[in-house]
Coordinates of C-alpha atoms and ligand atoms in Angstrom, one line a residue:
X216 CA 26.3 84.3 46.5
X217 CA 27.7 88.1 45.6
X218 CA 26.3 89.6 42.6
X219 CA 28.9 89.2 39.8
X220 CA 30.0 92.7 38.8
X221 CA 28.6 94.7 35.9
X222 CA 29.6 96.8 33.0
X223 CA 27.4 99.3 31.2
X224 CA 27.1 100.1 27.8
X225 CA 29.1 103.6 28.9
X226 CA 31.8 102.0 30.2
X227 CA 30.6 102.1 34.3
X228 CA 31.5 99.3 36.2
X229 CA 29.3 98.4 39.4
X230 CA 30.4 96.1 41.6
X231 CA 28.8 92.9 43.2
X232 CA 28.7 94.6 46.5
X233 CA 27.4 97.5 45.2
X234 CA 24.7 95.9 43.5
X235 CA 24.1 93.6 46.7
X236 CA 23.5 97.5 48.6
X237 CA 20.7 98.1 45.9
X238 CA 18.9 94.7 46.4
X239 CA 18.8 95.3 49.9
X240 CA 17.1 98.5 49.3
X241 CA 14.6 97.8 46.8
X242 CA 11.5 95.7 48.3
X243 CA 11.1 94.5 44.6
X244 CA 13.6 92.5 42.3
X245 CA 17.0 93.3 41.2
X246 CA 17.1 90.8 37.6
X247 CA 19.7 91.2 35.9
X248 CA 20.8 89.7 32.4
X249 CA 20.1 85.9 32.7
X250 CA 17.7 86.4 35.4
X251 CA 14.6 84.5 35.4
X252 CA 11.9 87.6 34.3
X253 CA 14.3 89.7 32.9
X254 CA 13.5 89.2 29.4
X255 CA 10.2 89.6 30.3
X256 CA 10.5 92.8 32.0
X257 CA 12.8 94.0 29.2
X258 CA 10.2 93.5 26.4
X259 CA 8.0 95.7 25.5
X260 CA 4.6 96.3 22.7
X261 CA 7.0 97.6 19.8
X262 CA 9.2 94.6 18.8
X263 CA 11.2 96.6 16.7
X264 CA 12.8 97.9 20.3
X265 CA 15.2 95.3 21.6
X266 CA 17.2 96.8 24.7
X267 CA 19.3 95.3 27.4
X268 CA 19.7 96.8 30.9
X269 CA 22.8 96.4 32.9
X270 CA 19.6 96.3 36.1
X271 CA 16.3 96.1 36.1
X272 CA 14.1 97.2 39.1
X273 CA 11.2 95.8 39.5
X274 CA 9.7 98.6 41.7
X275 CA 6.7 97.7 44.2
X276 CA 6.6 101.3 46.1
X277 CA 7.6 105.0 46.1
X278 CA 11.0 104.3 48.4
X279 CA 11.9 101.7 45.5
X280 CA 11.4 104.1 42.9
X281 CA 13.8 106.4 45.5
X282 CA 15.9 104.1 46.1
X283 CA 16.6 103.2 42.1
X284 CA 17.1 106.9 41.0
X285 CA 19.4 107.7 43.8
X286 CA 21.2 104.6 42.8
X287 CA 21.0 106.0 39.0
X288 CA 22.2 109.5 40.2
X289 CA 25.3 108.3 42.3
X290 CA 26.9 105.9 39.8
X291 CA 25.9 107.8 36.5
X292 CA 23.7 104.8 35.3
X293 CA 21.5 105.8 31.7
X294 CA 18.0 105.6 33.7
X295 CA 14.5 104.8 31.7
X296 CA 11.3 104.6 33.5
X297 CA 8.9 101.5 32.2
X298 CA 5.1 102.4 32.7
X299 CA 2.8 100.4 30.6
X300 CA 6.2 99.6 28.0
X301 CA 3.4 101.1 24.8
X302 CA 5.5 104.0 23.8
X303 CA 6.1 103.2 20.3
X304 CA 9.8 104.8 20.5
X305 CA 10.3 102.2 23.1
X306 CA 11.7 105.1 25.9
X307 CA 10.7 102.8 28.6
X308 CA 14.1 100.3 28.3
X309 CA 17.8 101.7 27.8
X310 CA 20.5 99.9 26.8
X311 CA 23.1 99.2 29.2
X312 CA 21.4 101.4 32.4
X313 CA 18.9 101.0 35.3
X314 CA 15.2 100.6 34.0
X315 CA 13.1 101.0 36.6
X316 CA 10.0 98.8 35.7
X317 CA 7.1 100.2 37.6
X318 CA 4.4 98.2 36.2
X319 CA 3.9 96.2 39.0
X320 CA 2.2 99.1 40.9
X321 CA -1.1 99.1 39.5
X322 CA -3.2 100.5 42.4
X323 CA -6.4 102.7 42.0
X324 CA -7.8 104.5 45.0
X325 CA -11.2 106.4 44.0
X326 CA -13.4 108.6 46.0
X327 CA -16.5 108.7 44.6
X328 CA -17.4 111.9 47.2
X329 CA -15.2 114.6 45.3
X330 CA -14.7 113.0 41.9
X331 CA -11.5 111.9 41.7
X332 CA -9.2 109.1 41.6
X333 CA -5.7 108.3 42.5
X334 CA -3.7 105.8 40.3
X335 CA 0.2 104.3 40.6
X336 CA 1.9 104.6 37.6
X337 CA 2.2 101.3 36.6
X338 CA -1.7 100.8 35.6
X339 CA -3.0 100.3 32.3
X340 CA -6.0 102.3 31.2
X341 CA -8.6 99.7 31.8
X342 CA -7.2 99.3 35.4
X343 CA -8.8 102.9 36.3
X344 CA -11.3 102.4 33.4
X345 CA -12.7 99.4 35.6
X346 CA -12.4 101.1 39.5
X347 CA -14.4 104.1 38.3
X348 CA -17.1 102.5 36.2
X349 CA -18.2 101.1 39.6
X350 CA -19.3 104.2 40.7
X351 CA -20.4 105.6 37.4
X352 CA -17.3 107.9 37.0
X353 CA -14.6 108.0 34.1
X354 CA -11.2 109.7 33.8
X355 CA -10.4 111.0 30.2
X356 CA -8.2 108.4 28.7
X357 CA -7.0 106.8 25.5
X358 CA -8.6 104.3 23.5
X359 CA -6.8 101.1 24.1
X360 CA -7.1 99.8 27.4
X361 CA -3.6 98.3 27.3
X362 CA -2.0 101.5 27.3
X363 CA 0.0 102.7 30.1
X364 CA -1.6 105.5 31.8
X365 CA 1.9 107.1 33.0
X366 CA 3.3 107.9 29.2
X367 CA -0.3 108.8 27.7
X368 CA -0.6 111.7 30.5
X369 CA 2.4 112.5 30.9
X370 CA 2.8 113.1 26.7
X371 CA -0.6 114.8 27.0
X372 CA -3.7 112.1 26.2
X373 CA -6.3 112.1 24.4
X374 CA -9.6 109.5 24.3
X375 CA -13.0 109.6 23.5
X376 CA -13.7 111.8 26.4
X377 CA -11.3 114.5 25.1
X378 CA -13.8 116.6 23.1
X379 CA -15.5 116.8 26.8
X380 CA -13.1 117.8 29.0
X381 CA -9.4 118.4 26.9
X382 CA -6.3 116.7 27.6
X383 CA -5.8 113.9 30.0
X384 CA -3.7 116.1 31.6
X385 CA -5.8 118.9 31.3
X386 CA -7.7 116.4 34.0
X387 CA -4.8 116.2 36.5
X388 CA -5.8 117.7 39.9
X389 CA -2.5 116.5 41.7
X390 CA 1.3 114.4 40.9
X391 CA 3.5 112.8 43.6
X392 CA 7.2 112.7 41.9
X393 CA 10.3 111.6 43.0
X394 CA 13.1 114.2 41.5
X395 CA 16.6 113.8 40.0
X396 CA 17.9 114.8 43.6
X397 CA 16.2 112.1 45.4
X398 CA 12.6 113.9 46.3
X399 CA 9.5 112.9 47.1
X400 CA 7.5 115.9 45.9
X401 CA 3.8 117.0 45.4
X402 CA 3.2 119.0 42.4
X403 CA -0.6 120.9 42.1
X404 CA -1.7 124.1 40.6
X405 CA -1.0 125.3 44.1
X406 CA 2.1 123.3 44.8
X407 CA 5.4 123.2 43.0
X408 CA 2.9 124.6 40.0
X409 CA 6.2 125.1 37.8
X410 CA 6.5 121.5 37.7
X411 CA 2.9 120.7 37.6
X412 CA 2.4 122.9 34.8
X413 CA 6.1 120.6 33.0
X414 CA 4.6 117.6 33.8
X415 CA 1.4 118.1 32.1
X416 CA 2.8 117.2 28.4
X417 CA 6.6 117.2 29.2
X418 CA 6.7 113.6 29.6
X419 CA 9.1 112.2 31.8
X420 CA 11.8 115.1 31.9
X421 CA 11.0 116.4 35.2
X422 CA 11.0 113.2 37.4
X423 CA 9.4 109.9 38.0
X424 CA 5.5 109.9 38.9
X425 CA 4.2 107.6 41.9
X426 CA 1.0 108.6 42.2
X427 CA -1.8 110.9 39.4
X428 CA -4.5 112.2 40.7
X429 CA -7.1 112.4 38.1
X430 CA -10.4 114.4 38.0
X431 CA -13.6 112.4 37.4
X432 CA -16.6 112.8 35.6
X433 CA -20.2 110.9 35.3
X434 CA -20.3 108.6 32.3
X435 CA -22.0 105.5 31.5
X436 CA -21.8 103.1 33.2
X437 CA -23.6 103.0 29.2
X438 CA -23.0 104.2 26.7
X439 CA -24.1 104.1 22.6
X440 CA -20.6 102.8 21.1
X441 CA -19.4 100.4 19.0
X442 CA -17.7 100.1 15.2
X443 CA -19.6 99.8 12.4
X444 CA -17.5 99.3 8.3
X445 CA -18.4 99.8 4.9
X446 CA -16.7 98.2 2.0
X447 CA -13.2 100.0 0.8
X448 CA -15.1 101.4 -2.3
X449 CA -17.6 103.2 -0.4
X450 CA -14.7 105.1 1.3
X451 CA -14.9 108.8 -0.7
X452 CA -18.5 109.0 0.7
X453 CA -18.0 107.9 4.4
X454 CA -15.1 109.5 4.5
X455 CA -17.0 112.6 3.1
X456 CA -19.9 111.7 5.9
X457 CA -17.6 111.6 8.3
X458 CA -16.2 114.9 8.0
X459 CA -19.7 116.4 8.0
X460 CA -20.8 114.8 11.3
X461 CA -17.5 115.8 12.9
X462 CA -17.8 119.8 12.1
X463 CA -21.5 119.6 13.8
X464 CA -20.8 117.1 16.6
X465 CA -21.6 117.9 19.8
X466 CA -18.5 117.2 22.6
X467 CA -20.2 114.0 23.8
X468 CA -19.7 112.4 20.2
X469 CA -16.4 111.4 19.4
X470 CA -15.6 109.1 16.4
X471 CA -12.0 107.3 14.7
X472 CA -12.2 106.3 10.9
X473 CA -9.4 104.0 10.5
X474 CA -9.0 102.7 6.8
X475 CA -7.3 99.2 5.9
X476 CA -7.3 95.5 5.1
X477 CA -10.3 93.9 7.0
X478 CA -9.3 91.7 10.0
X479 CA -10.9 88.5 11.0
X480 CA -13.1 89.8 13.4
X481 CA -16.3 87.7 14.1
X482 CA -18.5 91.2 13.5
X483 CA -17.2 91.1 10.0
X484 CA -18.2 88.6 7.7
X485 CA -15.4 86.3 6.2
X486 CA -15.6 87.3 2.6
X487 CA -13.8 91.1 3.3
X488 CA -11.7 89.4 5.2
X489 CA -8.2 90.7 3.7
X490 CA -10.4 93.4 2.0
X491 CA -10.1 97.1 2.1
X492 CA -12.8 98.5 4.6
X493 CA -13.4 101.9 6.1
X494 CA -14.4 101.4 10.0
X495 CA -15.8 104.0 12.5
X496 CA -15.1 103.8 16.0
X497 CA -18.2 105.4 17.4
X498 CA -18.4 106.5 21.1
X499 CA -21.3 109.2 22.3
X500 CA -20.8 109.9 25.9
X501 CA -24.6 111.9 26.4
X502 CA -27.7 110.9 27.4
X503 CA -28.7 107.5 25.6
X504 CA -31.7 108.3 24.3
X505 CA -30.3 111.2 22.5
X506 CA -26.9 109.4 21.3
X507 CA -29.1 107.1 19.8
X508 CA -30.9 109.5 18.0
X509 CA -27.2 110.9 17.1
X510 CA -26.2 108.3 15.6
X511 CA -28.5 106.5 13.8
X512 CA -27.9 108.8 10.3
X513 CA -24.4 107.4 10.6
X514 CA -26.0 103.5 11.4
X515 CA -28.4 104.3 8.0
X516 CA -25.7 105.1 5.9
X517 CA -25.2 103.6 2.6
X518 CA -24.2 99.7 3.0
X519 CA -22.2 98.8 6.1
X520 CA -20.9 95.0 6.0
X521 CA -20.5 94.9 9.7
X522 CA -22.6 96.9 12.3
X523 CA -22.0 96.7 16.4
X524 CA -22.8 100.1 16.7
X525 CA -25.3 99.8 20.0
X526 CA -25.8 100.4 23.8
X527 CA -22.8 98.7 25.3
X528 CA -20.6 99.2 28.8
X529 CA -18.1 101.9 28.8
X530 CA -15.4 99.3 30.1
X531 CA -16.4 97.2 26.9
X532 CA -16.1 100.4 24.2
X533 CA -12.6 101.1 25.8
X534 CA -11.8 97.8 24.7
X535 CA -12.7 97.4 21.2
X536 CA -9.1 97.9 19.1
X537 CA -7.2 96.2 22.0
X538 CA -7.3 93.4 19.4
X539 CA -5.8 95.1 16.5
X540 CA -2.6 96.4 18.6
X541 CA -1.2 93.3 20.4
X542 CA 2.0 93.2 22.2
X543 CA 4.9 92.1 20.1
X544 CA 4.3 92.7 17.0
X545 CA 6.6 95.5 14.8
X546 CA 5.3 98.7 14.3
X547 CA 6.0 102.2 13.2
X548 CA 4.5 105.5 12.9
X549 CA 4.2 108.8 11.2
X550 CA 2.0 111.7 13.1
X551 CA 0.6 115.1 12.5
X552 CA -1.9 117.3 14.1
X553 CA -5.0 118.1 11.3
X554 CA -6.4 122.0 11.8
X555 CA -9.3 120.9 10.1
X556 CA -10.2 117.7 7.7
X557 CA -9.8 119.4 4.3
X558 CA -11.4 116.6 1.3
X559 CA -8.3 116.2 0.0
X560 CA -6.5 115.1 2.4
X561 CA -9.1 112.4 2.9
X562 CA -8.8 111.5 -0.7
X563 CA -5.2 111.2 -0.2
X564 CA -5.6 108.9 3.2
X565 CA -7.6 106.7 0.9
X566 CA -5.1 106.8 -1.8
X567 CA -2.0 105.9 0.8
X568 CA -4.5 102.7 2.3
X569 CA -4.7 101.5 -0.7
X570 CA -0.9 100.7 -0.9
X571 CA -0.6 98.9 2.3
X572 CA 1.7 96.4 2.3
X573 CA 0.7 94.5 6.0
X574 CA -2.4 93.4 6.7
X575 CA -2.4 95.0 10.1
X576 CA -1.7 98.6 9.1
X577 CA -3.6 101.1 9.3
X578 CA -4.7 105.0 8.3
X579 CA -6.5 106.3 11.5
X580 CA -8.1 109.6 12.0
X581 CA -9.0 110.6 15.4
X582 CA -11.2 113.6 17.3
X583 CA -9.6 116.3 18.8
X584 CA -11.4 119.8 19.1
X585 CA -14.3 120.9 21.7
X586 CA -12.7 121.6 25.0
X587 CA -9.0 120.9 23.9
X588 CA -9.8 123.8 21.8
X589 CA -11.2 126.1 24.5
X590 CA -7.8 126.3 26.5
X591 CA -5.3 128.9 25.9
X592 CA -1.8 127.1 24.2
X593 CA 0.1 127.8 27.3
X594 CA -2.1 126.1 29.7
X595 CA 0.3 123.1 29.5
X596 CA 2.8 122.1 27.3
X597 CA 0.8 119.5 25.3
X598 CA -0.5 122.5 23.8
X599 CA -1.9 122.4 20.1
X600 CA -5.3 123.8 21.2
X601 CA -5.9 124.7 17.6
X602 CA -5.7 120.5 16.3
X603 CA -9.4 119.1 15.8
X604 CA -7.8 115.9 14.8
X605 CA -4.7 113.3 14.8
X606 CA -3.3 111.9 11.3
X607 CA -1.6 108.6 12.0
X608 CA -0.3 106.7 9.7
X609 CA 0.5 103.0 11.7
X610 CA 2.7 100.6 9.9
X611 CA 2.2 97.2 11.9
X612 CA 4.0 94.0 10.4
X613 CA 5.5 90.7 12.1
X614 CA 8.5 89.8 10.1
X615 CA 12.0 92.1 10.5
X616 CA 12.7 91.5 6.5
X617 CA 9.3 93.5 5.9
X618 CA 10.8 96.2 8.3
X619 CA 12.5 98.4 4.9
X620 CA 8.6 97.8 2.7
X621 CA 6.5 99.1 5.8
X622 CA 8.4 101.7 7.2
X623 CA 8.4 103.4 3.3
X624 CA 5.0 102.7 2.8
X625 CA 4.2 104.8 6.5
X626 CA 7.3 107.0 5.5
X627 CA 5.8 107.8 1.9
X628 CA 2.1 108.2 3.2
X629 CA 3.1 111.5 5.5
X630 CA 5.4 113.0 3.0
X631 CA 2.7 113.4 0.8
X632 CA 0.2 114.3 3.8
X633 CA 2.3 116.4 6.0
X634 CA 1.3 119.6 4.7
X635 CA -2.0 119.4 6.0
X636 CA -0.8 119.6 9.6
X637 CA -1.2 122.4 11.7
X638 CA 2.7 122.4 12.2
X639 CA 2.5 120.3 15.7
X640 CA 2.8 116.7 16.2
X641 CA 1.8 114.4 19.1
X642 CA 4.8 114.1 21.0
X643 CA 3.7 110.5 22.5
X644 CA 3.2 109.1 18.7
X645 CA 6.9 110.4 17.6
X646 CA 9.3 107.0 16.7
X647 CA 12.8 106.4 18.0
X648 CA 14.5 108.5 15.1
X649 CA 12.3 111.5 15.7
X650 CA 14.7 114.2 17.4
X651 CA 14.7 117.2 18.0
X652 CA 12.9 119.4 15.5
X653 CA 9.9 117.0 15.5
X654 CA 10.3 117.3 19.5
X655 CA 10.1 120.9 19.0
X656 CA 7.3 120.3 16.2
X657 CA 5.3 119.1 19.6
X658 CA 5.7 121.6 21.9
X659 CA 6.1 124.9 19.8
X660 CA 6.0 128.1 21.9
X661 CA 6.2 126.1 25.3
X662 CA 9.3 124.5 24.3
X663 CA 11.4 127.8 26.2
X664 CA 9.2 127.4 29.5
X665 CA 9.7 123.7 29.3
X666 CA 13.7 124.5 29.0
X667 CA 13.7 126.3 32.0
X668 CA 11.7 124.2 34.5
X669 CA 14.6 121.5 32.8
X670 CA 17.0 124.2 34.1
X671 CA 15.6 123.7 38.1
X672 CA 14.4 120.2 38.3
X673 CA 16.8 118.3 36.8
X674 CA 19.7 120.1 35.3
X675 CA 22.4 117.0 34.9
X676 CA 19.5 115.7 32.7
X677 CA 19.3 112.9 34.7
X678 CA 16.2 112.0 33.0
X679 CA 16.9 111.9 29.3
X680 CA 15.3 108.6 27.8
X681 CA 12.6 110.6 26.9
X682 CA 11.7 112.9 24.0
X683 CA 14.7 114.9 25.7
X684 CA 14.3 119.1 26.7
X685 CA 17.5 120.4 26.3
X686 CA 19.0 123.3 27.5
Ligands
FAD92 C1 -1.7 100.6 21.1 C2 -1.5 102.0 21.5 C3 -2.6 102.8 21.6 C4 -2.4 104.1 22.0 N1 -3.5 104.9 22.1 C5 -3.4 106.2 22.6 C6 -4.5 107.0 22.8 O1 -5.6 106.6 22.5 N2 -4.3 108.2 23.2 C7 -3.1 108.7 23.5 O2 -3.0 109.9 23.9 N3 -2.0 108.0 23.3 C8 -2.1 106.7 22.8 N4 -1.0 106.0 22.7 C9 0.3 106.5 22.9 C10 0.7 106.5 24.3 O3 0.2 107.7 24.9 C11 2.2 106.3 24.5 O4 2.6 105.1 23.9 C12 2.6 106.3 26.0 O5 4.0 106.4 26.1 C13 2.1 105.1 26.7 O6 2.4 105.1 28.1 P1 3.2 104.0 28.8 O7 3.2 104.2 30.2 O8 2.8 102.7 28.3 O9 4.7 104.3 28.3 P2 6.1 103.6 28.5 O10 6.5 103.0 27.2 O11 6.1 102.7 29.7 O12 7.0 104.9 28.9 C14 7.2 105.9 27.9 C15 8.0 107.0 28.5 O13 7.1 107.7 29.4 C16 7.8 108.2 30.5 N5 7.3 107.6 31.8 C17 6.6 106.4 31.9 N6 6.3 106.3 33.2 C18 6.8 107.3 33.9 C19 6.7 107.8 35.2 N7 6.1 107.1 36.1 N8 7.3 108.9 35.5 C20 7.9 109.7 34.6 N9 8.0 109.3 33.3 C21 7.4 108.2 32.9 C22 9.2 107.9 30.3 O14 9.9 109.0 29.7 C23 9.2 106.7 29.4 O15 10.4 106.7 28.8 C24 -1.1 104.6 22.3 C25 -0.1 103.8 22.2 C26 -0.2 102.5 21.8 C27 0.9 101.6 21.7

């Protein structure tokens, strides 16, 4: 049977015959609305984002991710790339275009002889997480393993190896792309380095990434890591611990405070349940005998209700908030990047948590500094080498009537917090509604280069479901 004909959202019309010439040139599926999978495929972690593509391609190799953006090009089809689906703007699904969903290519390739590992851009973090432990080597990632490993280092990245080694894609040693003329091109320092250089924090405005090659370093496979919460009250003086450790911690530590509403999470016992807790998310990366030793004041401290602070795998400490961030729920979020944790602010965080309205929601502090710092701003666009932490404020709720109440509280919390930021923001944690100026917000003085690599690599802004350059 032909393929019925389609109608986009702009007005294009693509026949059944036309559409018949794609499927024959995709080794994956063409779905289309109604198709079995392609609500599946559409859906993504933010359920506040609910898109329909005219097409969906369900890519399984480089010459389908060809074939779909020379199909894009040709019949001036919106395109949006779907990596892991977790950008919380929800850039990996367009309404009415061509998504091409590339997270059925999840291969890892590792060669444990130089250090470094190849990954298709459909993997999650734990895919390369897993295929590197094996040989006692880690790429620096985030800290959910869920997350897709195309948007996090494309946007930049940052994990609890950061403080080690910088960026994620500080990390990047190489970048197969396919471009908005139909390319299959290498980008390296030594190839195509104007694109390498774009693609290293300017997400995906330059092309669409097959293949990252990622430098590796020796951790674990152990390492001392874990969470460990103290009762809401006790917050001024964790918090207060907590920015002391930071200022003195060597790179290998690394460590989140999030403040909210205790889950029902078997390490915390069920009478603070619903109660307001202060959590660290501990990970030291060093020798184990000496993390121990590193940690251990923060283990002592005053009275924690829940304690799984200990020698654990690396695989198993990149896992630990995958519970708290499930697919499908609603969420929002408002960013900045901290120069420094000044008291007040931290008073202010604990203020703000104690008006959450969900109980999933969250205040979260996490590490920057150490080698991010050590780079000079223009060594990639992700920039904001002077940041020694992230502010995020994450509203997460389940009901669309509670949208309004959460997205104020979130809304309210970084008004009053803003002006502690260094000016930047993460451009990866920026919501559908943030345009341009926060886009510029994230890439300050790079912005101009980024324009002009725009300029050569894809000028009809072919690729514009994205935190858009513009010319
Ligand atoms: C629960 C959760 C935890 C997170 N934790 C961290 C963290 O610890 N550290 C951190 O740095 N960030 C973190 N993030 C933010 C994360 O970096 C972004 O959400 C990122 O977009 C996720 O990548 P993805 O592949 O899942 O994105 P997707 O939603 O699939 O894609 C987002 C955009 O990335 C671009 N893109 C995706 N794939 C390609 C490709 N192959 N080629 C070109 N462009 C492409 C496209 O522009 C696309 O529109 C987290 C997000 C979530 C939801």
């Amino acid at each position: 049977m032909t393929a019925p004909t389609v109608r986009t959202t702009e007005g294009i019309q693509i026949e059944g015959k036309t559409l018949e010439q794609l499927r024959t040139r995709l080794r994956g599926a063409l779905l289309l609305s109604g198709d079995p999978g392609y609500d599946e495929a559409r859906s993504i972690w933010n359920a506040m984002i609910d898109r329909r593509p005219a097409l969906i391609a369900r890519c399984l190799g480089v010459a389908d991710v060809l074939a779909g953006v020379n199909f894009a090009r040709e019949h001036g089809l919106p395109l949006s790339i779907k990596g892991g689906g977790h950008n919380i703007a929800g850039l990996a699904v367009c309404d009415g275009g061509l998504m091409l969903d590339l997270s059925l290519m999840r291969g890892v390739w590792v060669d444990p002889a130089v250090r470094a590992a190849r990954a298709q851009p459909g993997c999650l973090l734990g895919d390369v997480d897993r295929e590197t432990q094996l040989h006692g080597l880690a790429a620096v990632l985030g800290f959910v393993s869920n997350t897709g490993i195309a948007g996090l280092t494309l946007g930049g990245g940052f994990g609890y190896l950061t403080r080690r080694f910088g960026w994620t894609c500080d990390n990047l040693l190489s970048i197969e792309v396919v471009s908005a003329d139909g390319r299959l091109v290498r980008a390296s320092e030594k190839e195509n380095a104007d694109l390498f250089w774009g693609l290293r924090g300017g997400g995906g405005n330059f092309g669409v990434v097959t293949n990252f090659e990622y430098q590796l370093y020796p951790v674990g496979p152990e390492v001392i890591g874990g969470a460990i919460a103290w009762r809401g009250e006790d917050a001024p003086k964790v918090l207060e611990m907590y920015r002391t450790v930071s200022e003195e911690a060597a790179p290998e530590f690394n460590c989140v405070a999030v403040l909210r509403l205790a889950p029902p999470a078997p390490w915390l016992p069920k009478e603070i349940h619903g109660k307001p807790i202060i959590a660290l998310f501990v990970c030291h990366t060093g020798p184990l005998d000496q993390a121990e030793r590193q940690v251990a004041p923060i283990k002592a401290f005053g009275a924690p209700v829940g304690d799984i602070l200990q020698r654990r795998t690396y695989v198993s400490q990149q896992s630990l908030l995958d519970a708290t961030q499930p697919k499908g729920r609603r969420y929002y979020w408002k960013s900045e990047y901290l120069p420094k944790l000044e008291p007040e602010l931290l008073a202010k965080s604990i203020e703000h948590a104690g008006r959450i309205v969900s109980p999933h929601s969250a205040i979260v502090l996490f590490p920057l500094g150490g080698a991010l710092n050590r780079l000079p701003e223009e060594h990639s666009p992700a920039g904001n080498r002077e940041a020694t932490s992230v502010l995020n404020i994450t509203a997460s709720w389940e009901k669309a009537e509670d949208d309004q109440t959460n997205i104020e509280w979130a809304r309210a919390a970084w008004r009053d917090m803003r002006g502690f930021s260094t000016g930047g923001t993460y451009v990866n944690f920026l919501t559908e509604e943030e345009g341009d100026e926060r886009i510029h917000s994230a890439y300050g003085k790079n912005y101009q280069r980024l324009v002009e690599i725009k300029t050569k690599w894809d000028p009809q802004n072919l690729f514009r479901i994205n935190k858009n350059i513009k010319r």
